[in-house]
Short mmCIF file of C-alpha atoms in Angstrom, two decimals:
data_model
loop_
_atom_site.label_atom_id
_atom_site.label_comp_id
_atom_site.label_asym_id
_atom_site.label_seq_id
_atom_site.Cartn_x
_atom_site.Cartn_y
_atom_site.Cartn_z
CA UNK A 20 9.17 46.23 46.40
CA UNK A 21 9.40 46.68 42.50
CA UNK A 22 12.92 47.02 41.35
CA UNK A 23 13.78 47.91 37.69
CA UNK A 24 17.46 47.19 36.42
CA UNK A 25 18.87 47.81 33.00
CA UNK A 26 21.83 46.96 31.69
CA UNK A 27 23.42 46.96 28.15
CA UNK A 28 24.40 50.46 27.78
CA UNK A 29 27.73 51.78 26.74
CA UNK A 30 29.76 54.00 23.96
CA UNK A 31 29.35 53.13 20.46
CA UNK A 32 30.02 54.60 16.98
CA UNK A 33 26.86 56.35 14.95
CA UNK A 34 25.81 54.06 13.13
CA UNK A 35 26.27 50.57 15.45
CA UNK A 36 23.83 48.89 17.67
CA UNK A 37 22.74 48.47 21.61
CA UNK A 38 21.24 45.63 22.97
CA UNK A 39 19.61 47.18 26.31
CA UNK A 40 17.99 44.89 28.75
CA UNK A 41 15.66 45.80 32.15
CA UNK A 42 15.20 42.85 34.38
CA UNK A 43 12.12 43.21 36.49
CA UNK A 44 11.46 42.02 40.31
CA UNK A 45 8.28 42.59 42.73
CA UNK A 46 5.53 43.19 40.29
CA UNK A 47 3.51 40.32 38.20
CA UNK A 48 5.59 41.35 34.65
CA UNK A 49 3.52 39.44 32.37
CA UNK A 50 0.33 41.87 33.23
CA UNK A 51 2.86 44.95 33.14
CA UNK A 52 2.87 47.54 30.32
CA UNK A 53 6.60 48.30 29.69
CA UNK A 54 8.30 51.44 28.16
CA UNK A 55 11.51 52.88 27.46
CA UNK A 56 12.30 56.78 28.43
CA UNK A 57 15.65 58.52 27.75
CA UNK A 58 17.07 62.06 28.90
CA UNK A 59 19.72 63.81 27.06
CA UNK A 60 22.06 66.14 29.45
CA UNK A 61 20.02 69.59 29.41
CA UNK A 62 17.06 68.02 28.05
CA UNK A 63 13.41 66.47 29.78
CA UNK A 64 12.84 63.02 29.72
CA UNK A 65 11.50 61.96 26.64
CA UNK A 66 9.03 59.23 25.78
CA UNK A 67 10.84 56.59 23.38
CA UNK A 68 8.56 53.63 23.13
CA UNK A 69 6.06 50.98 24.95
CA UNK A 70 5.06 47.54 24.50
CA UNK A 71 1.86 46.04 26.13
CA UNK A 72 1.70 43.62 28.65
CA UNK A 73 0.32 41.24 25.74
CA UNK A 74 3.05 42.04 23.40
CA UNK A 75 1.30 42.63 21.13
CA UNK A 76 0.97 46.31 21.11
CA UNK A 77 3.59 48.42 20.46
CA UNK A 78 4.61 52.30 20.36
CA UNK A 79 7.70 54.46 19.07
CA UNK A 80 8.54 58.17 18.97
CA UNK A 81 8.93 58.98 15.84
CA UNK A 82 12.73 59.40 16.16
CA UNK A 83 13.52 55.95 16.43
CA UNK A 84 10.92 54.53 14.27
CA UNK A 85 12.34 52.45 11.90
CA UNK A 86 15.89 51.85 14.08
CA UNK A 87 14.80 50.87 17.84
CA UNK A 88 12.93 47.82 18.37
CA UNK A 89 11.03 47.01 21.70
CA UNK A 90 10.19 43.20 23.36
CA UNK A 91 10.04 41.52 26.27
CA UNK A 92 10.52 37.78 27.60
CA UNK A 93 7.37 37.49 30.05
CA UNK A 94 9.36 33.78 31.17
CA UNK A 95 12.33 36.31 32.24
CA UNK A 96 11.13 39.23 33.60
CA UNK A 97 13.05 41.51 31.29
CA UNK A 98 12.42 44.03 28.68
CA UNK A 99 14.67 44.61 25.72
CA UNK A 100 15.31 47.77 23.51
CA UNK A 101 17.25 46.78 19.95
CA UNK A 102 18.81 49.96 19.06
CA UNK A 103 20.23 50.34 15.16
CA UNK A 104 21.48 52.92 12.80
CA UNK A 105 22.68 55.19 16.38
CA UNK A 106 23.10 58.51 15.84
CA UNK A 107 25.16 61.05 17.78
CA UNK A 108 21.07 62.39 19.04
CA UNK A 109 20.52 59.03 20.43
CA UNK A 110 23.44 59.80 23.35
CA UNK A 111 20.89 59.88 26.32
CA UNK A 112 20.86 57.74 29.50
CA UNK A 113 17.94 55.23 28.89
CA UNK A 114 15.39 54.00 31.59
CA UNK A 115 13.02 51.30 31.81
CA UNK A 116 9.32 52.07 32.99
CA UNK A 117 6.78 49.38 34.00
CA UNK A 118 2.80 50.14 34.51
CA UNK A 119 0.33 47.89 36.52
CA UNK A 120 -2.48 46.97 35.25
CA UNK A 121 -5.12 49.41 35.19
CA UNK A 122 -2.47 51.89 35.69
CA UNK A 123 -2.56 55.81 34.48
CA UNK A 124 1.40 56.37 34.70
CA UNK A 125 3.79 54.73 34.35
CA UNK A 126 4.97 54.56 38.42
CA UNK A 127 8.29 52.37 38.59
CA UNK A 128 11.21 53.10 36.85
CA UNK A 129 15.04 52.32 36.97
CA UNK A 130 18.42 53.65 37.25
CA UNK A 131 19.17 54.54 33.55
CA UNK A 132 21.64 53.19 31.49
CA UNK A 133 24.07 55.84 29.25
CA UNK A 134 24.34 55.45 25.77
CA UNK A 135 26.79 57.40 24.53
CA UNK A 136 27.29 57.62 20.38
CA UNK A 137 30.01 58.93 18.92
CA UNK A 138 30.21 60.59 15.73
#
């Protein structure tokens, strides 16, 4: 069974950081695509970014280009999501998304964590 579990959220000012992490269990990670979603209260889930199962691919939305900062640790298991320059917009609770290999969708996701920034 494929468990997802992040960790690292919390409240900080606009303008501080996040460190958010996503340990992974039950699924070969190093041949798993990994993404990050988040979902603002009254909003959809939104697409934030991916990394490849490689590494060496990665994706943002456009609204953290430039501030948010995806990797992984394939000898860990876990995902990480570097989050700079926060802005009150960024207050979402974040979840962690893996893909098989060979994979359409993205079919295992965790919890969430909140982020909360204050202005």
């Amino acid at each position: 069974q494929v468990h997802l579990v992040e960790s690292g959220g919390g409240l900080v000012q606009a303008g501080g950081s996040l460190r958010l992490s996503c340990e992974a269990s039950g699924l070969t990670f190093s041949s798993a695509s990994m993404a990050w979603f988040r979902q603002a209260p009254g909003k959809e889930r939104e697409f934030v970014c991916a990394l490849s199962w490689r590494g060496g691919t990665t994706s943002y939305a456009d609204s953290v280009k430039g501030r948010f900062t995806i990797s992984r640790d394939n000898a860990k298991n876990t995902v990480y999501l570097q989050m700079n320059s926060l802005k009150p917009e960024d207050t979402a609770v974040y979840y962690c998304a893996a893909k098989r290999a060979g994979a359409w969708e993205y079919g295992y996701w965790g919890q969430g964590t909140q982020v909360t920034v204050s202005s």
